[in-house]
């Protein structure tokens, strides 16, 4: 069984380096609050555009919100100009961010076409300038999330990691795919070892880590200091706790009871309504309902029906009806 030791991110000690990935439209405050309550080593916010952070748009402020139970929290920024990244980093440090994370891994076309995210792995000069400006602007630790490279002909993650470490970055996270792969194929955890061998700072493995067995294999192949969980936590905010428990004790925690899962989905749904307002909250929550109910009898039909409903109270009533047959009180 693999073991996880505490890691240092500058002055911050992360006792159990099982980290929640930044996921646009998923790792918002309501979801992160649940994940942290169950247990996570570190939460990373949704990706925030540096320009939007400087303008303090409603959406950027919404993404930047966090709960005190999450502290220390890592704020992820994405951008394409050193000046704006530095300014945005300083603004978020002033708001209380404990870590600034630079995104050089997002493969989405809208981001890449703006010369940000994983596009920066094609321009190491600009990437270097952005990292330097961000590190210089803040006193809190700066971390960096990247992919293996733009494509398999340019696997330059080890080179970029060395550059970042020399500038002052305190941790590297590597998603084991290239930008051109997007989310297709399988993450190459073994490649991450080349990044681990290139630097002395902590390296975190990311990509396709959805089970304890995945986490074990990812650590064995990569030699990484920790793991970052993204899509594996869809509909399972308790997954990081299960992984932390495994690495601490060697025993597996079962999934929560159906009663607890029902309470969680209702709490999550109501928190999203409060965070976004009813109209946006109902729309944003639909994917979460799909993930929570996946695998239960009749879930596909239920998802098809509930995604057509615009009223929050009706959705809550439908959830109560759907879960009723499995709740312990129903058998009493």
mmCIF file of C-alpha atoms in Angstrom:
data_model
loop_
_atom_site.group_PDB
_atom_site.id
_atom_site.type_symbol
_atom_site.label_atom_id
_atom_site.label_comp_id
_atom_site.label_asym_id
_atom_site.label_seq_id
_atom_site.Cartn_x
_atom_site.Cartn_y
_atom_site.Cartn_z
ATOM 1 C CA UNK A 1 0.000 0.000 0.000
ATOM 2 C CA UNK A 2 1.283 3.458 -0.898
ATOM 3 C CA UNK A 3 1.634 6.047 1.828
ATOM 4 C CA UNK A 4 1.209 9.796 1.699
ATOM 5 C CA UNK A 5 3.404 12.073 3.768
ATOM 6 C CA UNK A 6 2.629 15.703 4.597
ATOM 7 C CA UNK A 7 3.865 18.226 2.044
ATOM 8 C CA UNK A 8 4.997 21.815 2.426
ATOM 9 C CA UNK A 9 3.681 24.511 0.105
ATOM 10 C CA UNK A 10 5.850 27.355 1.243
ATOM 11 C CA UNK A 11 4.934 27.896 4.911
ATOM 12 C CA UNK A 12 1.763 25.801 4.618
ATOM 13 C CA UNK A 13 1.745 22.172 5.684
ATOM 14 C CA UNK A 14 -0.775 19.904 3.964
ATOM 15 C CA UNK A 15 -1.035 16.840 6.172
ATOM 16 C CA UNK A 16 -2.866 14.662 3.661
ATOM 17 C CA UNK A 17 -2.115 15.722 0.062
ATOM 18 C CA UNK A 18 -5.390 14.585 -1.486
ATOM 19 C CA UNK A 19 -6.489 17.728 -3.306
ATOM 20 C CA UNK A 20 -9.720 18.809 -4.951
ATOM 21 C CA UNK A 21 -9.120 19.928 -8.535
ATOM 22 C CA UNK A 22 -10.323 23.239 -9.943
ATOM 23 C CA UNK A 23 -13.289 22.420 -12.193
ATOM 24 C CA UNK A 24 -15.187 25.178 -13.956
ATOM 25 C CA UNK A 25 -18.891 24.939 -13.214
ATOM 26 C CA UNK A 26 -18.338 22.176 -10.646
ATOM 27 C CA UNK A 27 -15.907 23.103 -7.862
ATOM 28 C CA UNK A 28 -17.883 26.142 -6.782
ATOM 29 C CA UNK A 29 -18.423 27.141 -3.161
ATOM 30 C CA UNK A 30 -21.422 24.842 -2.483
ATOM 31 C CA UNK A 31 -19.546 21.780 -3.784
ATOM 32 C CA UNK A 32 -16.208 22.653 -2.184
ATOM 33 C CA UNK A 33 -17.882 23.224 1.176
ATOM 34 C CA UNK A 34 -19.258 19.675 1.088
ATOM 35 C CA UNK A 35 -15.932 18.192 0.007
ATOM 36 C CA UNK A 36 -14.072 19.955 2.801
ATOM 37 C CA UNK A 37 -16.641 18.922 5.400
ATOM 38 C CA UNK A 38 -16.100 15.289 4.458
ATOM 39 C CA UNK A 39 -12.357 15.835 4.253
ATOM 40 C CA UNK A 40 -9.839 17.117 1.727
ATOM 41 C CA UNK A 41 -6.212 18.097 2.013
ATOM 42 C CA UNK A 42 -6.668 21.287 -0.001
ATOM 43 C CA UNK A 43 -9.422 22.834 -2.101
ATOM 44 C CA UNK A 44 -8.713 24.767 -5.296
ATOM 45 C CA UNK A 45 -11.311 27.205 -6.596
ATOM 46 C CA UNK A 46 -12.755 27.273 -10.063
ATOM 47 C CA UNK A 47 -10.473 28.886 -12.641
ATOM 48 C CA UNK A 48 -10.843 32.682 -12.567
ATOM 49 C CA UNK A 49 -9.793 34.846 -15.516
ATOM 50 C CA UNK A 50 -7.264 37.463 -14.437
ATOM 51 C CA UNK A 51 -9.026 40.239 -16.367
ATOM 52 C CA UNK A 52 -12.366 39.401 -14.732
ATOM 53 C CA UNK A 53 -10.719 39.299 -11.304
ATOM 54 C CA UNK A 54 -9.284 42.786 -11.823
ATOM 55 C CA UNK A 55 -12.650 44.135 -12.976
ATOM 56 C CA UNK A 56 -14.288 42.354 -10.033
ATOM 57 C CA UNK A 57 -17.089 41.013 -12.177
ATOM 58 C CA UNK A 58 -20.012 39.385 -10.397
ATOM 59 C CA UNK A 59 -19.031 35.985 -11.744
ATOM 60 C CA UNK A 60 -15.387 36.304 -10.716
ATOM 61 C CA UNK A 61 -16.341 37.347 -7.192
ATOM 62 C CA UNK A 62 -18.776 34.429 -7.034
ATOM 63 C CA UNK A 63 -16.021 32.027 -8.055
ATOM 64 C CA UNK A 64 -13.605 33.576 -5.576
ATOM 65 C CA UNK A 65 -15.924 33.151 -2.592
ATOM 66 C CA UNK A 66 -14.955 30.537 -0.019
ATOM 67 C CA UNK A 67 -16.023 29.279 3.370
ATOM 68 C CA UNK A 68 -13.719 29.640 6.400
ATOM 69 C CA UNK A 69 -13.839 25.847 6.866
ATOM 70 C CA UNK A 70 -11.871 25.550 3.606
ATOM 71 C CA UNK A 71 -8.872 27.523 4.804
ATOM 72 C CA UNK A 72 -6.216 27.421 3.567
ATOM 73 C CA UNK A 73 -7.787 27.820 0.141
ATOM 74 C CA UNK A 74 -5.994 27.936 -3.201
ATOM 75 C CA UNK A 75 -7.240 30.481 -5.740
ATOM 76 C CA UNK A 76 -6.655 29.498 -9.364
ATOM 77 C CA UNK A 77 -6.051 32.204 -11.953
ATOM 78 C CA UNK A 78 -5.730 32.010 -15.720
ATOM 79 C CA UNK A 79 -4.442 34.708 -18.023
ATOM 80 C CA UNK A 80 -2.153 35.615 -20.882
ATOM 81 C CA UNK A 81 -0.372 38.782 -19.746
ATOM 82 C CA UNK A 82 2.134 39.024 -16.875
ATOM 83 C CA UNK A 83 0.873 42.398 -15.654
ATOM 84 C CA UNK A 84 -2.748 41.279 -15.325
ATOM 85 C CA UNK A 85 -1.813 37.980 -13.695
ATOM 86 C CA UNK A 86 0.323 39.780 -11.140
ATOM 87 C CA UNK A 87 -2.391 42.326 -10.406
ATOM 88 C CA UNK A 88 -5.093 39.656 -10.099
ATOM 89 C CA UNK A 89 -2.869 37.571 -7.826
ATOM 90 C CA UNK A 90 -2.272 40.528 -5.524
ATOM 91 C CA UNK A 91 -5.989 41.344 -5.357
ATOM 92 C CA UNK A 92 -6.826 37.785 -4.352
ATOM 93 C CA UNK A 93 -4.021 37.669 -1.802
ATOM 94 C CA UNK A 94 -5.474 40.819 -0.273
ATOM 95 C CA UNK A 95 -8.875 39.097 -0.091
ATOM 96 C CA UNK A 96 -7.334 36.268 1.898
ATOM 97 C CA UNK A 97 -6.215 33.614 -0.573
ATOM 98 C CA UNK A 98 -3.576 31.398 1.045
ATOM 99 C CA UNK A 99 -2.212 30.104 -2.276
ATOM 100 C CA UNK A 100 -2.298 31.418 -5.838
ATOM 101 C CA UNK A 101 -2.443 28.652 -8.438
ATOM 102 C CA UNK A 102 -1.574 29.424 -12.073
ATOM 103 C CA UNK A 103 -3.521 27.526 -14.718
ATOM 104 C CA UNK A 104 -1.420 26.318 -17.645
ATOM 105 C CA UNK A 105 -3.466 23.189 -18.182
ATOM 106 C CA UNK A 106 -6.948 24.196 -19.326
ATOM 107 C CA UNK A 107 -7.449 22.753 -22.834
ATOM 108 C CA UNK A 108 -10.748 24.482 -23.653
ATOM 109 C CA UNK A 109 -10.673 26.236 -27.013
ATOM 110 C CA UNK A 110 -12.025 29.540 -25.683
ATOM 111 C CA UNK A 111 -9.138 29.729 -23.188
ATOM 112 C CA UNK A 112 -6.462 28.429 -25.541
ATOM 113 C CA UNK A 113 -7.492 30.805 -28.316
ATOM 114 C CA UNK A 114 -6.827 33.630 -25.872
ATOM 115 C CA UNK A 115 -3.235 32.386 -25.458
ATOM 116 C CA UNK A 116 -3.941 31.225 -21.917
ATOM 117 C CA UNK A 117 -4.254 27.877 -20.154
ATOM 118 C CA UNK A 118 -2.402 25.064 -21.889
ATOM 119 C CA UNK A 119 -1.582 27.362 -24.826
ATOM 120 C CA UNK A 120 1.214 28.728 -22.641
ATOM 121 C CA UNK A 121 3.032 25.408 -22.930
ATOM 122 C CA UNK A 122 3.734 26.409 -26.547
ATOM 123 C CA UNK A 123 5.339 29.676 -25.430
ATOM 124 C CA UNK A 124 7.746 29.084 -22.563
ATOM 125 C CA UNK A 125 8.992 32.683 -22.701
ATOM 126 C CA UNK A 126 5.515 34.042 -22.003
ATOM 127 C CA UNK A 127 4.853 31.271 -19.490
ATOM 128 C CA UNK A 128 8.054 32.210 -17.673
ATOM 129 C CA UNK A 129 7.127 35.894 -17.600
ATOM 130 C CA UNK A 130 3.649 35.110 -16.231
ATOM 131 C CA UNK A 131 5.039 32.906 -13.475
ATOM 132 C CA UNK A 132 7.658 35.499 -12.566
ATOM 133 C CA UNK A 133 5.132 38.339 -12.429
ATOM 134 C CA UNK A 134 2.769 36.311 -10.263
ATOM 135 C CA UNK A 135 5.452 35.196 -7.810
ATOM 136 C CA UNK A 136 6.788 38.746 -7.540
ATOM 137 C CA UNK A 137 3.330 40.224 -6.904
ATOM 138 C CA UNK A 138 2.438 38.170 -3.824
ATOM 139 C CA UNK A 139 3.913 36.951 -0.557
ATOM 140 C CA UNK A 140 1.764 33.801 -0.406
ATOM 141 C CA UNK A 141 2.939 30.602 -2.141
ATOM 142 C CA UNK A 142 2.382 30.279 -5.888
ATOM 143 C CA UNK A 143 1.688 26.868 -7.438
ATOM 144 C CA UNK A 144 1.342 25.775 -11.056
ATOM 145 C CA UNK A 145 -0.983 23.317 -12.799
ATOM 146 C CA UNK A 146 0.001 22.065 -16.243
ATOM 147 C CA UNK A 147 -0.358 19.252 -18.752
ATOM 148 C CA UNK A 148 2.386 17.049 -20.198
ATOM 149 C CA UNK A 149 2.754 19.457 -23.106
ATOM 150 C CA UNK A 150 0.846 20.768 -26.091
ATOM 151 C CA UNK A 151 1.075 17.446 -27.928
ATOM 152 C CA UNK A 152 3.188 14.301 -27.863
ATOM 153 C CA UNK A 153 5.809 15.984 -30.041
ATOM 154 C CA UNK A 154 6.414 18.627 -27.364
ATOM 155 C CA UNK A 155 6.296 17.013 -23.929
ATOM 156 C CA UNK A 156 7.945 19.936 -22.151
ATOM 157 C CA UNK A 157 6.352 19.693 -18.704
ATOM 158 C CA UNK A 158 9.690 18.805 -17.012
ATOM 159 C CA UNK A 159 11.350 21.868 -18.563
ATOM 160 C CA UNK A 160 8.523 24.172 -17.540
ATOM 161 C CA UNK A 161 8.523 22.686 -14.046
ATOM 162 C CA UNK A 162 12.257 23.402 -13.628
ATOM 163 C CA UNK A 163 11.769 26.974 -14.821
ATOM 164 C CA UNK A 164 8.860 27.478 -12.422
ATOM 165 C CA UNK A 165 10.789 26.050 -9.477
ATOM 166 C CA UNK A 166 13.743 28.337 -10.182
ATOM 167 C CA UNK A 167 11.422 31.360 -10.177
ATOM 168 C CA UNK A 168 9.846 30.395 -6.861
ATOM 169 C CA UNK A 169 6.814 28.196 -7.536
ATOM 170 C CA UNK A 170 6.211 25.932 -4.525
ATOM 171 C CA UNK A 171 4.224 23.013 -6.021
ATOM 172 C CA UNK A 172 3.501 21.541 -9.455
ATOM 173 C CA UNK A 173 0.389 19.616 -10.485
ATOM 174 C CA UNK A 174 0.502 17.632 -13.709
ATOM 175 C CA UNK A 175 -2.523 16.324 -15.591
ATOM 176 C CA UNK A 176 -1.248 13.272 -17.441
ATOM 177 C CA UNK A 177 -2.511 14.296 -20.868
ATOM 178 C CA UNK A 178 -1.454 16.727 -23.560
ATOM 179 C CA UNK A 179 -3.613 19.634 -24.572
ATOM 180 C CA UNK A 180 -4.401 17.979 -27.903
ATOM 181 C CA UNK A 181 -5.774 14.940 -26.092
ATOM 182 C CA UNK A 182 -8.306 17.135 -24.275
ATOM 183 C CA UNK A 183 -9.961 14.514 -22.027
ATOM 184 C CA UNK A 184 -9.690 11.599 -24.441
ATOM 185 C CA UNK A 185 -7.648 8.467 -23.961
ATOM 186 C CA UNK A 186 -6.093 7.681 -20.601
ATOM 187 C CA UNK A 187 -3.970 9.817 -18.328
ATOM 188 C CA UNK A 188 -0.288 8.864 -18.463
ATOM 189 C CA UNK A 189 0.652 8.726 -14.789
ATOM 190 C CA UNK A 190 4.081 7.260 -15.578
ATOM 191 C CA UNK A 191 5.054 10.418 -17.497
ATOM 192 C CA UNK A 192 4.533 12.481 -14.356
ATOM 193 C CA UNK A 193 7.617 10.787 -12.903
ATOM 194 C CA UNK A 194 9.777 12.768 -15.345
ATOM 195 C CA UNK A 195 8.433 15.962 -13.771
ATOM 196 C CA UNK A 196 8.949 14.595 -10.266
ATOM 197 C CA UNK A 197 12.562 13.762 -11.167
ATOM 198 C CA UNK A 198 13.112 17.276 -12.565
ATOM 199 C CA UNK A 199 12.275 19.270 -9.426
ATOM 200 C CA UNK A 200 12.619 19.182 -5.653
ATOM 201 C CA UNK A 201 9.271 20.791 -4.840
ATOM 202 C CA UNK A 202 6.114 18.668 -4.341
ATOM 203 C CA UNK A 203 4.548 17.217 -7.494
ATOM 204 C CA UNK A 204 0.876 16.211 -7.605
ATOM 205 C CA UNK A 205 -0.573 13.652 -10.027
ATOM 206 C CA UNK A 206 -3.885 14.462 -11.710
ATOM 207 C CA UNK A 207 -6.131 12.864 -14.307
ATOM 208 C CA UNK A 208 -8.466 9.831 -14.227
ATOM 209 C CA UNK A 209 -8.010 9.211 -10.493
ATOM 210 C CA UNK A 210 -11.511 8.027 -9.656
ATOM 211 C CA UNK A 211 -10.989 5.158 -7.182
ATOM 212 C CA UNK A 212 -8.623 4.134 -4.420
ATOM 213 C CA UNK A 213 -7.048 1.623 -6.797
ATOM 214 C CA UNK A 214 -6.503 4.427 -9.328
ATOM 215 C CA UNK A 215 -4.853 6.524 -6.642
ATOM 216 C CA UNK A 216 -2.544 3.680 -5.629
ATOM 217 C CA UNK A 217 -1.464 3.049 -9.218
ATOM 218 C CA UNK A 218 -1.073 6.749 -10.026
ATOM 219 C CA UNK A 219 1.255 7.209 -7.068
ATOM 220 C CA UNK A 220 3.229 4.053 -7.873
ATOM 221 C CA UNK A 221 3.774 5.019 -11.506
ATOM 222 C CA UNK A 222 4.370 8.732 -10.997
ATOM 223 C CA UNK A 223 6.293 8.818 -7.735
ATOM 224 C CA UNK A 224 4.207 11.914 -6.990
ATOM 225 C CA UNK A 225 3.838 13.434 -3.544
ATOM 226 C CA UNK A 226 0.060 13.568 -3.705
ATOM 227 C CA UNK A 227 -3.012 13.276 -5.889
ATOM 228 C CA UNK A 228 -5.574 15.710 -7.220
ATOM 229 C CA UNK A 229 -9.136 14.489 -7.728
ATOM 230 C CA UNK A 230 -11.350 16.038 -10.389
ATOM 231 C CA UNK A 231 -14.079 14.216 -12.284
ATOM 232 C CA UNK A 232 -13.903 11.259 -9.897
ATOM 233 C CA UNK A 233 -15.635 13.428 -7.282
ATOM 234 C CA UNK A 234 -18.665 14.144 -9.489
ATOM 235 C CA UNK A 235 -21.643 13.219 -7.330
ATOM 236 C CA UNK A 236 -19.247 11.901 -4.655
ATOM 237 C CA UNK A 237 -18.078 14.757 -2.422
ATOM 238 C CA UNK A 238 -17.059 12.063 0.094
ATOM 239 C CA UNK A 239 -14.501 10.450 -2.269
ATOM 240 C CA UNK A 240 -11.526 12.483 -1.051
ATOM 241 C CA UNK A 241 -12.273 11.493 2.546
ATOM 242 C CA UNK A 242 -12.344 7.843 1.502
ATOM 243 C CA UNK A 243 -8.949 8.200 -0.173
ATOM 244 C CA UNK A 244 -7.455 10.079 2.779
ATOM 245 C CA UNK A 245 -8.746 7.383 5.135
ATOM 246 C CA UNK A 246 -7.240 4.633 2.981
ATOM 247 C CA UNK A 247 -3.792 6.191 2.915
ATOM 248 C CA UNK A 248 -3.925 6.866 6.666
ATOM 249 C CA UNK A 249 -5.269 3.484 7.812
ATOM 250 C CA UNK A 250 -5.237 0.982 4.956
ATOM 251 C CA UNK A 251 -8.974 0.398 5.364
ATOM 252 C CA UNK A 252 -11.768 1.367 3.004
ATOM 253 C CA UNK A 253 -14.674 3.513 4.091
ATOM 254 C CA UNK A 254 -17.994 2.539 2.508
ATOM 255 C CA UNK A 255 -20.057 5.054 0.620
ATOM 256 C CA UNK A 256 -22.523 6.970 2.800
ATOM 257 C CA UNK A 257 -25.941 5.417 3.319
ATOM 258 C CA UNK A 258 -28.724 6.313 0.921
ATOM 259 C CA UNK A 259 -30.259 8.409 3.707
ATOM 260 C CA UNK A 260 -27.056 10.444 3.988
ATOM 261 C CA UNK A 261 -26.685 10.716 0.218
ATOM 262 C CA UNK A 262 -30.230 12.079 0.000
ATOM 263 C CA UNK A 263 -29.509 14.642 2.728
ATOM 264 C CA UNK A 264 -26.341 15.681 0.907
ATOM 265 C CA UNK A 265 -28.023 16.187 -2.461
ATOM 266 C CA UNK A 266 -30.806 18.267 -0.886
ATOM 267 C CA UNK A 267 -28.301 20.366 1.057
ATOM 268 C CA UNK A 268 -26.168 20.813 -2.057
ATOM 269 C CA UNK A 269 -29.205 21.778 -4.152
ATOM 270 C CA UNK A 270 -30.426 24.353 -1.652
ATOM 271 C CA UNK A 271 -26.923 25.795 -1.280
ATOM 272 C CA UNK A 272 -26.696 26.257 -5.050
ATOM 273 C CA UNK A 273 -30.028 28.091 -5.052
ATOM 274 C CA UNK A 274 -28.722 30.384 -2.328
ATOM 275 C CA UNK A 275 -25.382 30.933 -4.081
ATOM 276 C CA UNK A 276 -26.651 31.570 -7.606
ATOM 277 C CA UNK A 277 -30.311 32.506 -7.219
ATOM 278 C CA UNK A 278 -33.151 30.205 -8.223
ATOM 279 C CA UNK A 279 -33.036 30.444 -12.016
ATOM 280 C CA UNK A 280 -29.297 29.942 -12.392
ATOM 281 C CA UNK A 281 -29.124 27.561 -9.433
ATOM 282 C CA UNK A 282 -31.725 25.193 -10.894
ATOM 283 C CA UNK A 283 -29.859 25.075 -14.188
ATOM 284 C CA UNK A 284 -26.429 24.653 -12.614
ATOM 285 C CA UNK A 285 -27.620 21.887 -10.286
ATOM 286 C CA UNK A 286 -28.986 19.621 -13.006
ATOM 287 C CA UNK A 287 -25.656 17.980 -13.753
ATOM 288 C CA UNK A 288 -25.081 17.325 -10.065
ATOM 289 C CA UNK A 289 -28.469 15.607 -9.778
ATOM 290 C CA UNK A 290 -27.441 13.384 -12.662
ATOM 291 C CA UNK A 291 -24.166 12.466 -10.977
ATOM 292 C CA UNK A 292 -25.678 11.828 -7.535
ATOM 293 C CA UNK A 293 -28.459 9.583 -8.845
ATOM 294 C CA UNK A 294 -26.387 7.662 -11.392
ATOM 295 C CA UNK A 295 -26.625 3.919 -10.856
ATOM 296 C CA UNK A 296 -29.862 3.942 -8.876
ATOM 297 C CA UNK A 297 -32.824 2.064 -10.394
ATOM 298 C CA UNK A 298 -34.786 4.330 -12.719
ATOM 299 C CA UNK A 299 -32.184 7.087 -12.539
ATOM 300 C CA UNK A 300 -31.907 7.623 -16.302
ATOM 301 C CA UNK A 301 -35.635 8.213 -16.662
ATOM 302 C CA UNK A 302 -35.657 10.402 -13.562
ATOM 303 C CA UNK A 303 -32.815 12.561 -14.899
ATOM 304 C CA UNK A 304 -34.617 13.023 -18.199
ATOM 305 C CA UNK A 305 -37.707 14.263 -16.364
ATOM 306 C CA UNK A 306 -36.071 16.439 -13.718
ATOM 307 C CA UNK A 307 -33.881 18.334 -16.186
ATOM 308 C CA UNK A 308 -37.039 19.697 -17.824
ATOM 309 C CA UNK A 309 -38.343 21.265 -14.613
ATOM 310 C CA UNK A 310 -37.586 24.967 -13.986
ATOM 311 C CA UNK A 311 -39.104 25.303 -10.484
ATOM 312 C CA UNK A 312 -36.829 24.535 -7.524
ATOM 313 C CA UNK A 313 -39.638 23.402 -5.207
ATOM 314 C CA UNK A 314 -40.870 20.926 -7.800
ATOM 315 C CA UNK A 315 -37.371 19.513 -8.238
ATOM 316 C CA UNK A 316 -37.012 19.045 -4.466
ATOM 317 C CA UNK A 317 -40.357 17.250 -4.366
ATOM 318 C CA UNK A 318 -39.266 15.015 -7.245
ATOM 319 C CA UNK A 319 -36.026 14.179 -5.440
ATOM 320 C CA UNK A 320 -37.961 13.261 -2.280
ATOM 321 C CA UNK A 321 -40.248 10.994 -4.287
ATOM 322 C CA UNK A 322 -37.372 9.368 -6.172
ATOM 323 C CA UNK A 323 -35.334 8.573 -3.038
ATOM 324 C CA UNK A 324 -38.323 7.589 -0.853
ATOM 325 C CA UNK A 325 -38.248 3.823 -1.615
ATOM 326 C CA UNK A 326 -34.658 3.481 -0.351
ATOM 327 C CA UNK A 327 -34.762 5.674 2.734
ATOM 328 C CA UNK A 328 -34.696 3.859 6.056
ATOM 329 C CA UNK A 329 -37.786 5.647 7.323
ATOM 330 C CA UNK A 330 -39.740 4.215 4.388
ATOM 331 C CA UNK A 331 -39.215 0.718 5.759
ATOM 332 C CA UNK A 332 -40.249 1.655 9.292
#
